[in-house]
Amino acid sequence: MRSRDELVSFVRELREDYLRRGHEWENQSLDRFLEALAAWMRDSPGWYRNVGKELPEGGDWTFLARALQAATVYE
């Protein structure tokens, strides 16, 4: 992702995918999805190594954390 707008589009596409075929997702409930998200983020250095890519160093983790928190109350 190169911009906030690209991230917004990606999240909306992910939601549309869930609406179309969420029954095929491994993590169909919010609690399982969030647990898998946390697990993947923890293990992401290994994923990046396995696919031959470098883990981005300058990510804005605070923005992502605030966005996830805000989604619990934002309409």
mmCIF file of N, CA, C and O in Angstrom:
data_model
loop_
_atom_site.group_PDB
_atom_site.id
_atom_site.type_symbol
_atom_site.label_atom_id
_atom_site.label_comp_id
_atom_site.label_asym_id
_atom_site.label_seq_id
_atom_site.Cartn_x
_atom_site.Cartn_y
_atom_site.Cartn_z
ATOM 1 N N MET A 1 0.836 -1.169 0.000
ATOM 2 C CA MET A 1 0.000 0.000 0.000
ATOM 3 C C MET A 1 0.886 1.239 0.000
ATOM 4 O O MET A 1 1.815 1.324 0.777
ATOM 5 N N ARG A 2 0.536 2.146 -0.860
ATOM 6 C CA ARG A 2 1.308 3.380 -0.934
ATOM 7 C C ARG A 2 0.569 4.573 -0.356
ATOM 8 O O ARG A 2 1.150 5.643 -0.197
ATOM 9 N N SER A 3 -0.707 4.396 -0.034
ATOM 10 C CA SER A 3 -1.459 5.543 0.478
ATOM 11 C C SER A 3 -2.616 5.067 1.360
ATOM 12 O O SER A 3 -2.997 3.896 1.332
ATOM 13 N N ARG A 4 -3.138 6.007 2.102
ATOM 14 C CA ARG A 4 -4.304 5.714 2.940
ATOM 15 C C ARG A 4 -5.482 5.310 2.063
ATOM 16 O O ARG A 4 -6.229 4.387 2.389
ATOM 17 N N ASP A 5 -5.655 5.982 0.930
ATOM 18 C CA ASP A 5 -6.760 5.647 0.030
ATOM 19 C C ASP A 5 -6.661 4.211 -0.486
ATOM 20 O O ASP A 5 -7.670 3.519 -0.611
ATOM 21 N N GLU A 6 -5.453 3.768 -0.804
ATOM 22 C CA GLU A 6 -5.277 2.381 -1.237
ATOM 23 C C GLU A 6 -5.641 1.413 -0.113
ATOM 24 O O GLU A 6 -6.249 0.370 -0.369
ATOM 25 N N LEU A 7 -5.276 1.758 1.109
ATOM 26 C CA LEU A 7 -5.633 0.908 2.245
ATOM 27 C C LEU A 7 -7.136 0.870 2.442
ATOM 28 O O LEU A 7 -7.717 -0.198 2.667
ATOM 29 N N VAL A 8 -7.805 2.008 2.318
ATOM 30 C CA VAL A 8 -9.263 2.072 2.434
ATOM 31 C C VAL A 8 -9.899 1.167 1.379
ATOM 32 O O VAL A 8 -10.800 0.369 1.673
ATOM 33 N N SER A 9 -9.447 1.262 0.149
ATOM 34 C CA SER A 9 -9.985 0.415 -0.927
ATOM 35 C C SER A 9 -9.758 -1.056 -0.631
ATOM 36 O O SER A 9 -10.643 -1.888 -0.835
ATOM 37 N N PHE A 10 -8.575 -1.389 -0.127
ATOM 38 C CA PHE A 10 -8.262 -2.774 0.198
ATOM 39 C C PHE A 10 -9.200 -3.318 1.273
ATOM 40 O O PHE A 10 -9.734 -4.424 1.151
ATOM 41 N N VAL A 11 -9.417 -2.539 2.319
ATOM 42 C CA VAL A 11 -10.297 -2.981 3.411
ATOM 43 C C VAL A 11 -11.724 -3.156 2.897
ATOM 44 O O VAL A 11 -12.406 -4.125 3.246
ATOM 45 N N ARG A 12 -12.171 -2.256 2.051
ATOM 46 C CA ARG A 12 -13.524 -2.392 1.475
ATOM 47 C C ARG A 12 -13.627 -3.630 0.594
ATOM 48 O O ARG A 12 -14.633 -4.336 0.623
ATOM 49 N N GLU A 13 -12.599 -3.932 -0.185
ATOM 50 C CA GLU A 13 -12.588 -5.140 -1.010
ATOM 51 C C GLU A 13 -12.592 -6.387 -0.132
ATOM 52 O O GLU A 13 -13.245 -7.381 -0.460
ATOM 53 N N LEU A 14 -11.874 -6.330 0.966
ATOM 54 C CA LEU A 14 -11.851 -7.456 1.901
ATOM 55 C C LEU A 14 -13.239 -7.691 2.481
ATOM 56 O O LEU A 14 -13.705 -8.832 2.572
ATOM 57 N N ARG A 15 -13.916 -6.612 2.831
ATOM 58 C CA ARG A 15 -15.293 -6.724 3.343
ATOM 59 C C ARG A 15 -16.207 -7.329 2.287
ATOM 60 O O ARG A 15 -17.005 -8.217 2.580
ATOM 61 N N GLU A 16 -16.106 -6.870 1.043
ATOM 62 C CA GLU A 16 -16.928 -7.412 -0.034
ATOM 63 C C GLU A 16 -16.654 -8.901 -0.235
ATOM 64 O O GLU A 16 -17.576 -9.688 -0.459
ATOM 65 N N ASP A 17 -15.402 -9.282 -0.140
ATOM 66 C CA ASP A 17 -15.058 -10.697 -0.255
ATOM 67 C C ASP A 17 -15.717 -11.499 0.860
ATOM 68 O O ASP A 17 -16.243 -12.587 0.635
ATOM 69 N N TYR A 18 -15.696 -10.931 2.073
ATOM 70 C CA TYR A 18 -16.346 -11.613 3.200
ATOM 71 C C TYR A 18 -17.853 -11.756 2.955
ATOM 72 O O TYR A 18 -18.432 -12.810 3.215
ATOM 73 N N LEU A 19 -18.480 -10.715 2.441
ATOM 74 C CA LEU A 19 -19.918 -10.781 2.181
ATOM 75 C C LEU A 19 -20.248 -11.819 1.109
ATOM 76 O O LEU A 19 -21.281 -12.486 1.180
ATOM 77 N N ARG A 20 -19.375 -11.950 0.110
ATOM 78 C CA ARG A 20 -19.607 -12.912 -0.966
ATOM 79 C C ARG A 20 -19.286 -14.342 -0.559
ATOM 80 O O ARG A 20 -20.008 -15.267 -0.887
ATOM 81 N N ARG A 21 -18.156 -14.506 0.119
ATOM 82 C CA ARG A 21 -17.713 -15.875 0.384
ATOM 83 C C ARG A 21 -17.091 -16.053 1.772
ATOM 84 O O ARG A 21 -16.190 -16.863 1.970
ATOM 85 N N GLY A 22 -17.624 -15.306 2.737
ATOM 86 C CA GLY A 22 -17.121 -15.405 4.103
ATOM 87 C C GLY A 22 -17.237 -16.808 4.687
ATOM 88 O O GLY A 22 -16.455 -17.194 5.544
ATOM 89 N N HIS A 23 -18.213 -17.571 4.191
ATOM 90 C CA HIS A 23 -18.372 -18.949 4.662
ATOM 91 C C HIS A 23 -17.149 -19.811 4.322
ATOM 92 O O HIS A 23 -16.948 -20.857 4.918
ATOM 93 N N GLU A 24 -16.305 -19.332 3.397
ATOM 94 C CA GLU A 24 -15.095 -20.062 3.029
ATOM 95 C C GLU A 24 -13.874 -19.616 3.823
ATOM 96 O O GLU A 24 -12.828 -20.248 3.756
ATOM 97 N N TRP A 25 -13.999 -18.505 4.538
ATOM 98 C CA TRP A 25 -12.869 -17.992 5.310
ATOM 99 C C TRP A 25 -12.574 -18.925 6.475
ATOM 100 O O TRP A 25 -13.472 -19.481 7.100
ATOM 101 N N GLU A 26 -11.318 -19.051 6.798
ATOM 102 C CA GLU A 26 -10.907 -19.853 7.953
ATOM 103 C C GLU A 26 -11.415 -19.231 9.251
ATOM 104 O O GLU A 26 -11.840 -19.929 10.163
ATOM 105 N N ASN A 27 -11.375 -17.904 9.337
ATOM 106 C CA ASN A 27 -11.739 -17.198 10.567
ATOM 107 C C ASN A 27 -13.008 -16.394 10.317
ATOM 108 O O ASN A 27 -12.954 -15.240 9.919
ATOM 109 N N GLN A 28 -14.138 -17.013 10.572
ATOM 110 C CA GLN A 28 -15.432 -16.437 10.220
ATOM 111 C C GLN A 28 -16.034 -15.536 11.288
ATOM 112 O O GLN A 28 -16.949 -14.777 10.998
ATOM 113 N N SER A 29 -15.541 -15.601 12.500
ATOM 114 C CA SER A 29 -16.067 -14.733 13.555
ATOM 115 C C SER A 29 -15.037 -13.649 13.863
ATOM 116 O O SER A 29 -13.840 -13.801 13.587
ATOM 117 N N LEU A 30 -15.500 -12.556 14.428
ATOM 118 C CA LEU A 30 -14.610 -11.442 14.737
ATOM 119 C C LEU A 30 -13.514 -11.867 15.711
ATOM 120 O O LEU A 30 -12.343 -11.505 15.524
ATOM 121 N N ASP A 31 -13.853 -12.641 16.728
ATOM 122 C CA ASP A 31 -12.823 -13.031 17.695
ATOM 123 C C ASP A 31 -11.742 -13.885 17.039
ATOM 124 O O ASP A 31 -10.557 -13.684 17.288
ATOM 125 N N ARG A 32 -12.115 -14.797 16.166
ATOM 126 C CA ARG A 32 -11.119 -15.634 15.472
ATOM 127 C C ARG A 32 -10.313 -14.800 14.486
ATOM 128 O O ARG A 32 -9.104 -15.001 14.331
ATOM 129 N N PHE A 33 -10.974 -13.862 13.797
ATOM 130 C CA PHE A 33 -10.284 -13.000 12.845
ATOM 131 C C PHE A 33 -9.234 -12.148 13.564
ATOM 132 O O PHE A 33 -8.087 -12.059 13.122
ATOM 133 N N LEU A 34 -9.615 -11.534 14.678
ATOM 134 C CA LEU A 34 -8.675 -10.684 15.417
ATOM 135 C C LEU A 34 -7.530 -11.501 16.003
ATOM 136 O O LEU A 34 -6.378 -11.049 16.023
ATOM 137 N N GLU A 35 -7.816 -12.704 16.481
ATOM 138 C CA GLU A 35 -6.751 -13.565 17.006
ATOM 139 C C GLU A 35 -5.787 -13.946 15.895
ATOM 140 O O GLU A 35 -4.559 -13.924 16.077
ATOM 141 N N ALA A 36 -6.317 -14.277 14.722
ATOM 142 C CA ALA A 36 -5.454 -14.620 13.588
ATOM 143 C C ALA A 36 -4.637 -13.404 13.138
ATOM 144 O O ALA A 36 -3.461 -13.532 12.782
ATOM 145 N N LEU A 37 -5.247 -12.224 13.167
ATOM 146 C CA LEU A 37 -4.531 -10.998 12.811
ATOM 147 C C LEU A 37 -3.358 -10.776 13.754
ATOM 148 O O LEU A 37 -2.230 -10.506 13.320
ATOM 149 N N ALA A 38 -3.605 -10.911 15.035
ATOM 150 C CA ALA A 38 -2.532 -10.735 16.028
ATOM 151 C C ALA A 38 -1.437 -11.783 15.840
ATOM 152 O O ALA A 38 -0.240 -11.461 15.882
ATOM 153 N N ALA A 39 -1.829 -13.030 15.598
ATOM 154 C CA ALA A 39 -0.852 -14.102 15.405
ATOM 155 C C ALA A 39 -0.005 -13.860 14.163
ATOM 156 O O ALA A 39 1.218 -14.030 14.174
ATOM 157 N N TRP A 40 -0.663 -13.432 13.075
ATOM 158 C CA TRP A 40 0.099 -13.179 11.847
ATOM 159 C C TRP A 40 1.066 -12.020 12.036
ATOM 160 O O TRP A 40 2.219 -12.078 11.603
ATOM 161 N N MET A 41 0.614 -10.945 12.685
ATOM 162 C CA MET A 41 1.506 -9.809 12.908
ATOM 163 C C MET A 41 2.712 -10.226 13.748
ATOM 164 O O MET A 41 3.840 -9.819 13.460
ATOM 165 N N ARG A 42 2.474 -11.058 14.754
ATOM 166 C CA ARG A 42 3.580 -11.543 15.594
ATOM 167 C C ARG A 42 4.564 -12.357 14.759
ATOM 168 O O ARG A 42 5.776 -12.227 14.899
ATOM 169 N N ASP A 43 4.040 -13.207 13.880
ATOM 170 C CA ASP A 43 4.867 -14.127 13.094
ATOM 171 C C ASP A 43 5.300 -13.565 11.742
ATOM 172 O O ASP A 43 5.980 -14.258 10.980
ATOM 173 N N SER A 44 4.922 -12.325 11.439
ATOM 174 C CA SER A 44 5.178 -11.776 10.109
ATOM 175 C C SER A 44 6.652 -11.759 9.687
ATOM 176 O O SER A 44 6.931 -11.956 8.500
ATOM 177 N N PRO A 45 7.622 -11.586 10.588
ATOM 178 C CA PRO A 45 9.009 -11.658 10.107
ATOM 179 C C PRO A 45 9.323 -13.002 9.439
ATOM 180 O O PRO A 45 10.001 -13.036 8.410
ATOM 181 N N GLY A 46 8.792 -14.068 9.972
ATOM 182 C CA GLY A 46 8.991 -15.388 9.365
ATOM 183 C C GLY A 46 8.305 -15.507 8.016
ATOM 184 O O GLY A 46 8.853 -16.090 7.077
ATOM 185 N N TRP A 47 7.099 -14.947 7.908
ATOM 186 C CA TRP A 47 6.389 -14.986 6.626
ATOM 187 C C TRP A 47 7.193 -14.246 5.564
ATOM 188 O O TRP A 47 7.385 -14.740 4.459
ATOM 189 N N TYR A 48 7.664 -13.063 5.909
ATOM 190 C CA TYR A 48 8.452 -12.287 4.958
ATOM 191 C C TYR A 48 9.712 -13.049 4.546
ATOM 192 O O TYR A 48 10.073 -13.083 3.369
ATOM 193 N N ARG A 49 10.396 -13.679 5.498
ATOM 194 C CA ARG A 49 11.575 -14.484 5.173
ATOM 195 C C ARG A 49 11.208 -15.610 4.214
ATOM 196 O O ARG A 49 11.906 -15.866 3.239
ATOM 197 N N ASN A 50 10.098 -16.306 4.517
ATOM 198 C CA ASN A 50 9.695 -17.463 3.709
ATOM 199 C C ASN A 50 9.354 -17.105 2.269
ATOM 200 O O ASN A 50 9.491 -17.945 1.380
ATOM 201 N N VAL A 51 8.867 -15.900 2.043
ATOM 202 C CA VAL A 51 8.522 -15.492 0.676
ATOM 203 C C VAL A 51 9.625 -14.638 0.042
ATOM 204 O O VAL A 51 9.438 -14.111 -1.060
ATOM 205 N N GLY A 52 10.769 -14.521 0.716
ATOM 206 C CA GLY A 52 11.913 -13.824 0.142
ATOM 207 C C GLY A 52 11.769 -12.320 0.072
ATOM 208 O O GLY A 52 12.323 -11.680 -0.820
ATOM 209 N N LYS A 53 11.019 -11.758 1.014
ATOM 210 C CA LYS A 53 10.841 -10.303 1.046
ATOM 211 C C LYS A 53 11.351 -9.759 2.366
ATOM 212 O O LYS A 53 11.516 -10.498 3.323
ATOM 213 N N GLU A 54 11.589 -8.450 2.387
ATOM 214 C CA GLU A 54 12.018 -7.807 3.620
ATOM 215 C C GLU A 54 10.828 -7.194 4.338
ATOM 216 O O GLU A 54 9.963 -6.580 3.720
ATOM 217 N N LEU A 55 10.797 -7.364 5.645
ATOM 218 C CA LEU A 55 9.756 -6.767 6.477
ATOM 219 C C LEU A 55 9.896 -5.245 6.399
ATOM 220 O O LEU A 55 10.974 -4.709 6.654
ATOM 221 N N PRO A 56 8.821 -4.534 6.014
ATOM 222 C CA PRO A 56 8.919 -3.063 5.964
ATOM 223 C C PRO A 56 9.272 -2.499 7.338
ATOM 224 O O PRO A 56 8.676 -2.875 8.341
ATOM 225 N N GLU A 57 10.231 -1.597 7.363
ATOM 226 C CA GLU A 57 10.699 -1.052 8.641
ATOM 227 C C GLU A 57 9.906 0.143 9.120
ATOM 228 O O GLU A 57 9.732 0.331 10.298
ATOM 229 N N GLY A 58 9.401 0.967 8.221
ATOM 230 C CA GLY A 58 8.823 2.234 8.632
ATOM 231 C C GLY A 58 7.312 2.254 8.732
ATOM 232 O O GLY A 58 6.707 3.296 8.568
ATOM 233 N N GLY A 59 6.692 1.115 9.002
ATOM 234 C CA GLY A 59 5.237 1.083 9.083
ATOM 235 C C GLY A 59 4.699 1.965 10.196
ATOM 236 O O GLY A 59 5.333 2.145 11.228
ATOM 237 N N ASP A 60 3.532 2.535 9.968
ATOM 238 C CA ASP A 60 2.907 3.369 10.995
ATOM 239 C C ASP A 60 1.970 2.486 11.817
ATOM 240 O O ASP A 60 0.781 2.415 11.564
ATOM 241 N N TRP A 61 2.530 1.801 12.778
ATOM 242 C CA TRP A 61 1.768 0.853 13.590
ATOM 243 C C TRP A 61 0.729 1.574 14.435
ATOM 244 O O TRP A 61 -0.330 1.032 14.714
ATOM 245 N N THR A 62 1.008 2.808 14.831
ATOM 246 C CA THR A 62 0.054 3.571 15.626
ATOM 247 C C THR A 62 -1.214 3.846 14.831
ATOM 248 O O THR A 62 -2.322 3.745 15.356
ATOM 249 N N PHE A 63 -1.081 4.175 13.554
ATOM 250 C CA PHE A 63 -2.254 4.415 12.718
ATOM 251 C C PHE A 63 -3.126 3.170 12.648
ATOM 252 O O PHE A 63 -4.346 3.251 12.818
ATOM 253 N N LEU A 64 -2.521 2.030 12.426
ATOM 254 C CA LEU A 64 -3.289 0.785 12.347
ATOM 255 C C LEU A 64 -3.968 0.487 13.685
ATOM 256 O O LEU A 64 -5.148 0.119 13.717
ATOM 257 N N ALA A 65 -3.272 0.662 14.773
ATOM 258 C CA ALA A 65 -3.857 0.427 16.093
ATOM 259 C C ALA A 65 -5.035 1.373 16.346
ATOM 260 O O ALA A 65 -6.087 0.944 16.834
ATOM 261 N N ARG A 66 -4.878 2.625 16.007
ATOM 262 C CA ARG A 66 -5.972 3.587 16.204
ATOM 263 C C ARG A 66 -7.165 3.244 15.318
ATOM 264 O O ARG A 66 -8.315 3.373 15.739
ATOM 265 N N ALA A 67 -6.905 2.826 14.080
ATOM 266 C CA ALA A 67 -7.995 2.462 13.170
ATOM 267 C C ALA A 67 -8.767 1.264 13.701
ATOM 268 O O ALA A 67 -10.012 1.254 13.696
ATOM 269 N N LEU A 68 -8.072 0.254 14.180
ATOM 270 C CA LEU A 68 -8.750 -0.923 14.732
ATOM 271 C C LEU A 68 -9.565 -0.551 15.965
ATOM 272 O O LEU A 68 -10.703 -0.996 16.132
ATOM 273 N N GLN A 69 -8.993 0.271 16.840
ATOM 274 C CA GLN A 69 -9.709 0.696 18.035
ATOM 275 C C GLN A 69 -10.931 1.538 17.659
ATOM 276 O O GLN A 69 -12.020 1.353 18.194
ATOM 277 N N ALA A 70 -10.770 2.457 16.738
ATOM 278 C CA ALA A 70 -11.869 3.332 16.332
ATOM 279 C C ALA A 70 -13.033 2.543 15.735
ATOM 280 O O ALA A 70 -14.201 2.915 15.915
ATOM 281 N N ALA A 71 -12.725 1.452 15.053
ATOM 282 C CA ALA A 71 -13.780 0.647 14.432
ATOM 283 C C ALA A 71 -14.711 0.004 15.465
ATOM 284 O O ALA A 71 -15.800 -0.432 15.114
ATOM 285 N N THR A 72 -14.325 0.008 16.731
ATOM 286 C CA THR A 72 -15.210 -0.565 17.755
ATOM 287 C C THR A 72 -16.355 0.368 18.097
ATOM 288 O O THR A 72 -17.361 -0.073 18.648
ATOM 289 N N VAL A 73 -16.228 1.657 17.741
ATOM 290 C CA VAL A 73 -17.287 2.615 18.084
ATOM 291 C C VAL A 73 -17.740 3.488 16.922
ATOM 292 O O VAL A 73 -18.780 4.137 16.996
ATOM 293 N N TYR A 74 -16.953 3.538 15.853
ATOM 294 C CA TYR A 74 -17.252 4.431 14.733
ATOM 295 C C TYR A 74 -18.424 3.898 13.903
ATOM 296 O O TYR A 74 -18.526 2.707 13.670
ATOM 297 N N GLU A 75 -19.298 4.789 13.479
ATOM 298 C CA GLU A 75 -20.449 4.361 12.674
ATOM 299 C C GLU A 75 -20.237 4.658 11.221
ATOM 300 O O GLU A 75 -19.684 5.608 10.817
#
